[in-house]
PDB file of C-alpha atoms in Angstrom:
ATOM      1  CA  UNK A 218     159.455  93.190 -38.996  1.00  0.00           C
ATOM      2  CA  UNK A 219     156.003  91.283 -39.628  1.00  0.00           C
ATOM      3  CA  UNK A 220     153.018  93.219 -40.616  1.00  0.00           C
ATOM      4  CA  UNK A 221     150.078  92.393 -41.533  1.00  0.00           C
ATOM      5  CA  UNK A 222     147.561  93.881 -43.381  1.00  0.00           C
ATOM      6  CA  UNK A 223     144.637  93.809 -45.430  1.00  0.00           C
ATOM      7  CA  UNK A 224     145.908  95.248 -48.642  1.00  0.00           C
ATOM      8  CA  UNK A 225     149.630  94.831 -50.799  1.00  0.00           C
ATOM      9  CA  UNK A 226     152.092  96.933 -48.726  1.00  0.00           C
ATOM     10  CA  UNK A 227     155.094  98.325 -51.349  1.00  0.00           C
ATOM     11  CA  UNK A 228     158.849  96.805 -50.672  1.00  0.00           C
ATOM     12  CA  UNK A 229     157.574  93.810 -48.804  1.00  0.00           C
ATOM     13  CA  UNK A 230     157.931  90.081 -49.148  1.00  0.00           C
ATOM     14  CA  UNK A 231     154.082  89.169 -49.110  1.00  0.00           C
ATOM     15  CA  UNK A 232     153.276  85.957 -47.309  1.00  0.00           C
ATOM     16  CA  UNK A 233     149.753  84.562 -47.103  1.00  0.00           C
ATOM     17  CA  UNK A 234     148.464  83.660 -44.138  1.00  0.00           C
ATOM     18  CA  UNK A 235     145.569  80.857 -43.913  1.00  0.00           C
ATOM     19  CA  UNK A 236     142.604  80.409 -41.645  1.00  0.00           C
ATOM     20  CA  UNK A 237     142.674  78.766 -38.403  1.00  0.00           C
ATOM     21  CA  UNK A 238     141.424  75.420 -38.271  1.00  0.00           C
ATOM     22  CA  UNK A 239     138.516  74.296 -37.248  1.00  0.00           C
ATOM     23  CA  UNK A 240     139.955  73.201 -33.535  1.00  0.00           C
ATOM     24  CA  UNK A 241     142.227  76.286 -33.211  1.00  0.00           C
ATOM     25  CA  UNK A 242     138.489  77.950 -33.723  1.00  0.00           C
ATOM     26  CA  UNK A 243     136.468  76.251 -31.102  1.00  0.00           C
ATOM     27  CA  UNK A 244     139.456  76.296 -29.124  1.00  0.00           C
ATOM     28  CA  UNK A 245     139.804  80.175 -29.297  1.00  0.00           C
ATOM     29  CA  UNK A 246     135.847  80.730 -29.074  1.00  0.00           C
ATOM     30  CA  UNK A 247     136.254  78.851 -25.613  1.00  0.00           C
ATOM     31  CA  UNK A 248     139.072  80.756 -23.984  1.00  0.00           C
ATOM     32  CA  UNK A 249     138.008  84.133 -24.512  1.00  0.00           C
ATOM     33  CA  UNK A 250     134.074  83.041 -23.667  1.00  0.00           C
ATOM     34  CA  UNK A 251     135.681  82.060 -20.558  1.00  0.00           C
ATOM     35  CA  UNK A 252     137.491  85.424 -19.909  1.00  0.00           C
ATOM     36  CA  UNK A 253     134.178  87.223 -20.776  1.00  0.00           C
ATOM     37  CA  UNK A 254     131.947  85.968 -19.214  1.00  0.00           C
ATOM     38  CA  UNK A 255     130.828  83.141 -16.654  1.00  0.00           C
ATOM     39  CA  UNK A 256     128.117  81.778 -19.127  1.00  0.00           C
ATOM     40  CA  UNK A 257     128.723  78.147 -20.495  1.00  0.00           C
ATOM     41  CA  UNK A 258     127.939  77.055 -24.198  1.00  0.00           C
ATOM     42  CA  UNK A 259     127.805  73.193 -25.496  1.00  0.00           C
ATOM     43  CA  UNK A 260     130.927  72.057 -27.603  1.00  0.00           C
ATOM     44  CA  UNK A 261     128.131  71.880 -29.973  1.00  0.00           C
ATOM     45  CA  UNK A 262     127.371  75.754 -29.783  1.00  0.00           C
ATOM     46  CA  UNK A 263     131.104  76.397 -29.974  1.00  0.00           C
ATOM     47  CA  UNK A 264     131.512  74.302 -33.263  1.00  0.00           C
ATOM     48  CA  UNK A 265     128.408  76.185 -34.248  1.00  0.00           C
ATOM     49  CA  UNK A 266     130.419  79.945 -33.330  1.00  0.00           C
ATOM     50  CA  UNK A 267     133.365  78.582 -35.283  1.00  0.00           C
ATOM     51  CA  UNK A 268     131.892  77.569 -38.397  1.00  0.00           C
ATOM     52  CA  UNK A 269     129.221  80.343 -38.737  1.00  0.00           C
ATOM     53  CA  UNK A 270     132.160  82.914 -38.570  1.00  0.00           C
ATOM     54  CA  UNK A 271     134.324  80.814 -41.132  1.00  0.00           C
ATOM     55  CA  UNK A 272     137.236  80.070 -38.472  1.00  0.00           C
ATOM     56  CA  UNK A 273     137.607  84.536 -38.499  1.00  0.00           C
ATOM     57  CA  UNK A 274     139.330  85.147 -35.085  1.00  0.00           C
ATOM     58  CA  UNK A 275     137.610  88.689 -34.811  1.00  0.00           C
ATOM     59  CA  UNK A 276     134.028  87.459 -36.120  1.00  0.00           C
ATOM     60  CA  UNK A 277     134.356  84.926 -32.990  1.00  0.00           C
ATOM     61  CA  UNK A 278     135.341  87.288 -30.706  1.00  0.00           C
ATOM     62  CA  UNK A 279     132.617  89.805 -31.524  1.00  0.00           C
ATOM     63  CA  UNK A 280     130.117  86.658 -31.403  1.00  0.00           C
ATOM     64  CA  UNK A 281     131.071  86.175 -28.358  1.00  0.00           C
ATOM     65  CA  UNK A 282     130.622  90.027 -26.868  1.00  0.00           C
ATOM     66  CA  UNK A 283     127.682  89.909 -28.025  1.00  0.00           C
ATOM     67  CA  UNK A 284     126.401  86.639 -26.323  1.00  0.00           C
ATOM     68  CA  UNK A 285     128.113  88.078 -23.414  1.00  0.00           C
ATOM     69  CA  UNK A 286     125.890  91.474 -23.844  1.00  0.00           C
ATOM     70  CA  UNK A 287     123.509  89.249 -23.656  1.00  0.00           C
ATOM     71  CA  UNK A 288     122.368  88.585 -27.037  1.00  0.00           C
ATOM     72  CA  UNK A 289     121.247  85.349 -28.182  1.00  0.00           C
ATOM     73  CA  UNK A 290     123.533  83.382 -30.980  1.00  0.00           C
ATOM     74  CA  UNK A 291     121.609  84.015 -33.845  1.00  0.00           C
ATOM     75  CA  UNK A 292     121.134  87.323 -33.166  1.00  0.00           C
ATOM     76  CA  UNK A 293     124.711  87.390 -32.098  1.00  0.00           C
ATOM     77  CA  UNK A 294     126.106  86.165 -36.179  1.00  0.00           C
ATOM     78  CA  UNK A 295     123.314  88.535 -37.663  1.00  0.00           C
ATOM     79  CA  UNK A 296     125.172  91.591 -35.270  1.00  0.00           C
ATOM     80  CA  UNK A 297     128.918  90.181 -36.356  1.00  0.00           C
ATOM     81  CA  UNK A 298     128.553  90.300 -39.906  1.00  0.00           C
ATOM     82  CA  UNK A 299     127.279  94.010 -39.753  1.00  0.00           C
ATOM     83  CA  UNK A 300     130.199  94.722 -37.127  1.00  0.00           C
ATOM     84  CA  UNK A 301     132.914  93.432 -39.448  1.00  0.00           C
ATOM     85  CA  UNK A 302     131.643  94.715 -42.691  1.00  0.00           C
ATOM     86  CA  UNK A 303     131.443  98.076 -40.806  1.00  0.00           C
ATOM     87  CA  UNK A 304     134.506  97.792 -39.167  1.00  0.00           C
ATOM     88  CA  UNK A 305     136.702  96.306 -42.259  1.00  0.00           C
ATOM     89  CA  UNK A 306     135.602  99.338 -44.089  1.00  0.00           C
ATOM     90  CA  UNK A 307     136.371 101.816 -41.620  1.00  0.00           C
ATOM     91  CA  UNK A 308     139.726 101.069 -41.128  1.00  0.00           C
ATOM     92  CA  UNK A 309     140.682 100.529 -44.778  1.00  0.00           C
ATOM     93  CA  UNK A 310     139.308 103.776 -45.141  1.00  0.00           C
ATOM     94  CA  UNK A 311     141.229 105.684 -42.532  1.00  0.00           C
ATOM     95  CA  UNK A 312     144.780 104.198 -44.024  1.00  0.00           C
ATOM     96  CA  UNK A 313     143.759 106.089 -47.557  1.00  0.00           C
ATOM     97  CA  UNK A 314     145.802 109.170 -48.577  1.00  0.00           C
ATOM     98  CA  UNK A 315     143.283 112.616 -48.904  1.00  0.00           C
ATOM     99  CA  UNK A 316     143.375 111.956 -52.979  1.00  0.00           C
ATOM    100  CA  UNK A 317     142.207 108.432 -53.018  1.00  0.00           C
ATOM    101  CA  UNK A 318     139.406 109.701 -50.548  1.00  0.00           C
ATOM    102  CA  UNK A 319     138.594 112.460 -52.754  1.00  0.00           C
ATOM    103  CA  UNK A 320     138.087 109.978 -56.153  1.00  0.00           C
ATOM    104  CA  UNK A 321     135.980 108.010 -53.479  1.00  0.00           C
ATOM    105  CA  UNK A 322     134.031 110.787 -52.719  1.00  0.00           C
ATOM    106  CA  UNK A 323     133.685 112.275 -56.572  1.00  0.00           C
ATOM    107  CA  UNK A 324     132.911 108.249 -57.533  1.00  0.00           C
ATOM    108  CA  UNK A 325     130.492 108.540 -55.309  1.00  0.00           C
ATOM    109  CA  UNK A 326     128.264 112.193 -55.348  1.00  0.00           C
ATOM    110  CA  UNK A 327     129.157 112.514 -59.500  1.00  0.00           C
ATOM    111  CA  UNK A 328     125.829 112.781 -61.496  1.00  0.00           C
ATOM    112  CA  UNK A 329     128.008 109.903 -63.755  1.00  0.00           C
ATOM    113  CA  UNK A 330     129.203 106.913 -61.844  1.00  0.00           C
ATOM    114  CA  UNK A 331     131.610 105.468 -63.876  1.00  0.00           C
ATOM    115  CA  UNK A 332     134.870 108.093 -64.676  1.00  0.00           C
ATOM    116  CA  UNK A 333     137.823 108.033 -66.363  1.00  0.00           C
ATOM    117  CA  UNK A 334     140.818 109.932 -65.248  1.00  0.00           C
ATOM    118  CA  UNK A 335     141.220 112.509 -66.813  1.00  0.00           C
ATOM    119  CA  UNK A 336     137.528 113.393 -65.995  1.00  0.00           C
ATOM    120  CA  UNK A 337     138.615 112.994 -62.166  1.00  0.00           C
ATOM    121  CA  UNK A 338     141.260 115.007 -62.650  1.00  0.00           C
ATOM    122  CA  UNK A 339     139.844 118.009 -64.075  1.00  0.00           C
ATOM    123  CA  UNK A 340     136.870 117.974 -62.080  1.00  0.00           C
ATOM    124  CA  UNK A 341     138.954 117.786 -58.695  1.00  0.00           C
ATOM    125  CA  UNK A 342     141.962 120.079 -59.516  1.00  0.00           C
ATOM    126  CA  UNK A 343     143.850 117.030 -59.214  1.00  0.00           C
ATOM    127  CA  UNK A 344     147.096 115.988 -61.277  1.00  0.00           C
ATOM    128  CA  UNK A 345     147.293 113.274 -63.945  1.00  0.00           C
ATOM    129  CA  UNK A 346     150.115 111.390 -62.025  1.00  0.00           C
ATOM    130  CA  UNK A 347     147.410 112.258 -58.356  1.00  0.00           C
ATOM    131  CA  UNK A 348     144.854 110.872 -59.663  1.00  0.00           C
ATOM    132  CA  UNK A 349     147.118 107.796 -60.707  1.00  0.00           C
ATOM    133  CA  UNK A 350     148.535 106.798 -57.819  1.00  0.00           C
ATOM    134  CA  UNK A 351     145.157 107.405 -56.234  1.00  0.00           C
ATOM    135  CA  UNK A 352     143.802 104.864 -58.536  1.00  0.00           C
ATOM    136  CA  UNK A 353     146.486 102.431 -58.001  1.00  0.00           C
ATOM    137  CA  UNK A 354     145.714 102.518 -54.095  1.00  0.00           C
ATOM    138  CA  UNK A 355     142.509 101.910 -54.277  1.00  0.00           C
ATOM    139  CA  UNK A 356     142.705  99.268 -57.381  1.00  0.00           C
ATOM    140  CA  UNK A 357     144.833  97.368 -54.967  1.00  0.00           C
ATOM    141  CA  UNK A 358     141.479  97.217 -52.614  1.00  0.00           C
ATOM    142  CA  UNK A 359     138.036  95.731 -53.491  1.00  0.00           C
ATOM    143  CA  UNK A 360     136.402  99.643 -52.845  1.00  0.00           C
ATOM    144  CA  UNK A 361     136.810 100.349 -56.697  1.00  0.00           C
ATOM    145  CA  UNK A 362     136.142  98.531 -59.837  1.00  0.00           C
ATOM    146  CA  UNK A 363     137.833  98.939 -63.333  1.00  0.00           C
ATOM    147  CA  UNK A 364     136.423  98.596 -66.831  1.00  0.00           C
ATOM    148  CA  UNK A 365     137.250  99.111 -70.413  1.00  0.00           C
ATOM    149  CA  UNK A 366     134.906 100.664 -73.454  1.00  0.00           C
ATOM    150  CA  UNK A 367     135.595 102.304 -76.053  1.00  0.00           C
ATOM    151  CA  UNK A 368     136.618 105.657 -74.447  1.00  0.00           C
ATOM    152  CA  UNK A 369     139.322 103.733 -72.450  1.00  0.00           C
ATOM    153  CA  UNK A 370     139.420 102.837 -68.683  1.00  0.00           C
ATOM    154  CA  UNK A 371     137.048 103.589 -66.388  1.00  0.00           C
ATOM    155  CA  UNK A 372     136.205 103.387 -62.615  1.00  0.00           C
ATOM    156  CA  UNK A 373     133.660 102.893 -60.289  1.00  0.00           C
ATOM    157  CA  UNK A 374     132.914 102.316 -57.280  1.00  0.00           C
ATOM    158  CA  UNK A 375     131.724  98.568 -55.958  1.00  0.00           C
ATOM    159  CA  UNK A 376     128.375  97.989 -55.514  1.00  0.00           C
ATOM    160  CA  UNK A 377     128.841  97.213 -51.203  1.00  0.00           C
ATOM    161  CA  UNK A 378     130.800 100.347 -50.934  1.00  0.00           C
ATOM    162  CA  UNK A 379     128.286 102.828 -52.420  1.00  0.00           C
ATOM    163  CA  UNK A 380     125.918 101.707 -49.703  1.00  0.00           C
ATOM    164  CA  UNK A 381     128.762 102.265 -47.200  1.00  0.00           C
ATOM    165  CA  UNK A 382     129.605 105.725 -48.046  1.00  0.00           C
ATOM    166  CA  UNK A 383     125.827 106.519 -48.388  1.00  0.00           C
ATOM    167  CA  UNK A 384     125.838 106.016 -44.160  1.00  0.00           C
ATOM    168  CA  UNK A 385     129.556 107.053 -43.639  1.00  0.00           C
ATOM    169  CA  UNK A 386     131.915 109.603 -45.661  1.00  0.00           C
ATOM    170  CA  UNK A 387     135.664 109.163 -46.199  1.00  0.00           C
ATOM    171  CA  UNK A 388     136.277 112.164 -44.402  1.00  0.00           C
ATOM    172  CA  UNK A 389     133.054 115.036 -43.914  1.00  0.00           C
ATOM    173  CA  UNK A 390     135.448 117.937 -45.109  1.00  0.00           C
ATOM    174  CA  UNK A 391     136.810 116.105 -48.067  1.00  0.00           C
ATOM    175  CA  UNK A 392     133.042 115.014 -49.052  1.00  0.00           C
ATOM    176  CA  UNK A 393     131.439 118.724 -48.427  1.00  0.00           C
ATOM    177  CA  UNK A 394     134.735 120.490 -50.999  1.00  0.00           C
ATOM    178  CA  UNK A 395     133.908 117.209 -53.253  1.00  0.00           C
ATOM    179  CA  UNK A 396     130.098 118.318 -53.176  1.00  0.00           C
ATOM    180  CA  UNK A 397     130.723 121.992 -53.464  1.00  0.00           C
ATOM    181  CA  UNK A 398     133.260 120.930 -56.840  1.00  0.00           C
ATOM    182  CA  UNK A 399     130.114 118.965 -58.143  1.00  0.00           C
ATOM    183  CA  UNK A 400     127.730 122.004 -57.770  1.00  0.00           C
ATOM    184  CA  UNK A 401     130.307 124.176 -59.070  1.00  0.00           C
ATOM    185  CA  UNK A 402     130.200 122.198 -62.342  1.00  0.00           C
ATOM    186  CA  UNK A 403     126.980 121.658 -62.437  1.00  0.00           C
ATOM    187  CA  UNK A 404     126.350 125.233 -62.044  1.00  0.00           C
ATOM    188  CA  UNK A 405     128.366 126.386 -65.015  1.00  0.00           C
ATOM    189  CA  UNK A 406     126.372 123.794 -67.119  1.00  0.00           C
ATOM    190  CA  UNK A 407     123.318 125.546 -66.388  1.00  0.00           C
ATOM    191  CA  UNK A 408     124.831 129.129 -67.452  1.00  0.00           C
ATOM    192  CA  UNK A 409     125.698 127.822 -70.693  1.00  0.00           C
ATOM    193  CA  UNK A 410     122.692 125.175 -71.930  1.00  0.00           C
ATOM    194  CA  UNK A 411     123.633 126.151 -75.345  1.00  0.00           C
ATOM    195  CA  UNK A 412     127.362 124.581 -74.909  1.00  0.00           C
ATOM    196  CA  UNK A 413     128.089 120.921 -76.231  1.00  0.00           C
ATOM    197  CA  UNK A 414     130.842 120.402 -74.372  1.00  0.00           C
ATOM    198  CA  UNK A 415     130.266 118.175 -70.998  1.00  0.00           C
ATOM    199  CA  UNK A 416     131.416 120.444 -68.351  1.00  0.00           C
ATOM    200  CA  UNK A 417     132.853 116.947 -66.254  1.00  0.00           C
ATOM    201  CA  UNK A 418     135.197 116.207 -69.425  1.00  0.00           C
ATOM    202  CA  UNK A 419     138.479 117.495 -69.377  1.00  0.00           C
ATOM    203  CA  UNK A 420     137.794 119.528 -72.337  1.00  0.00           C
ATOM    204  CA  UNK A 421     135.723 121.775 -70.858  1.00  0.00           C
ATOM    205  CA  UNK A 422     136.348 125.631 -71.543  1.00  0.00           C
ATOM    206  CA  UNK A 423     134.996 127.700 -68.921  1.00  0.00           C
ATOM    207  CA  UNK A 424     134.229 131.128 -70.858  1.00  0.00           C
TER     208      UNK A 424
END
């Protein structure tokens, strides 16, 4: 069975695949403009198509819907690079188990933006080994980042991606029970100014 995917998928035998070349490019961009329309472009404007989108089958075929909309090319490539950042994102996304959504989700609404796990854990009711193999998913993608201080590992999540989830949640139940856990905590930091102890650390006594 081939597959192919975006990220590492467990148990396989990963092969790399290149990009097309420059003439399977312009080659492509031609056929489908001819099945989508009965507008012409210049070899020239082709070559153009095939090198703006880097040879990316999909970035020439949404070039092309959009010329075919009736957009002109430059306004076509500025559309495409918005359509496959959006569209990359969105179905990474919706292959992520509910726990790697949720440390999405608390990465992105917690008052700190960098976490470790065990502050993850505690704050989302989550197990050590969860929050893990959450971690590990989304390590395997570019949506989070890893670093090391002197308090150990911690996460956070890519610059892009913030923006992304800003205009577009995981999941809207999983980010409203990430909010309302947030609030929660918040909350019982207000109740108890007087308290040293962080209320997002895993430490935290609730009296």
């Amino acid at each position: 069975v081939l597959v192919t995917s975006r990220v590492s998928v467990n148990g396989a035998v990963l092969l790399t695949v290149g990009k097309l070349l420059t003439e399977g490019a312009v080659l492509l961009a031609q056929k489908y403009l001819e099945n989508r329309t009965t507008e012409l472009l210049s070899k020239e404007d082709l070559h153009k198509i095939a090198k703006a989108c880097d040879n990316n089958p999909l970035a020439i075929r949404l070039v092309i819907d959009c010329f075919a909309a009736g957009l002109p090319l430059s306004e076509a490539f500025s559309q495409t690079t918005e359509s496959i950042v959006s569209y990359s994102y969105k179905s990474l996304v919706d292959r992520l188990e509910p726990s790697s959504k949720m440390v999405m989700e608390y990465l992105y609404v917690s008052p700190d933006r960098s976490l470790g796990r065990a502050e993850i854990a505690n704050s989302l009711g989550l197990s050590p080994d969860q929050v893990a193999e959450a971690l590990r998913r989304l390590l395997n993608t570019s949506l989070i980042t890893r670093q090391e201080d002197d308090e150990g590992e911690k996460y956070t999540l890519s610059s892009s991606v913030h923006e992304l989830l800003r205009l577009s949640p995981t999941d809207p139940a999983i980010r409203y029970r990430v909010q309302t856990a947030v609030r929660s905590i918040k909350g019982k930091a207000r109740r108890a100014p007087e308290r040293r102890s962080n209320p997002f650390s895993p430490d935290y006594v609730d009296l």
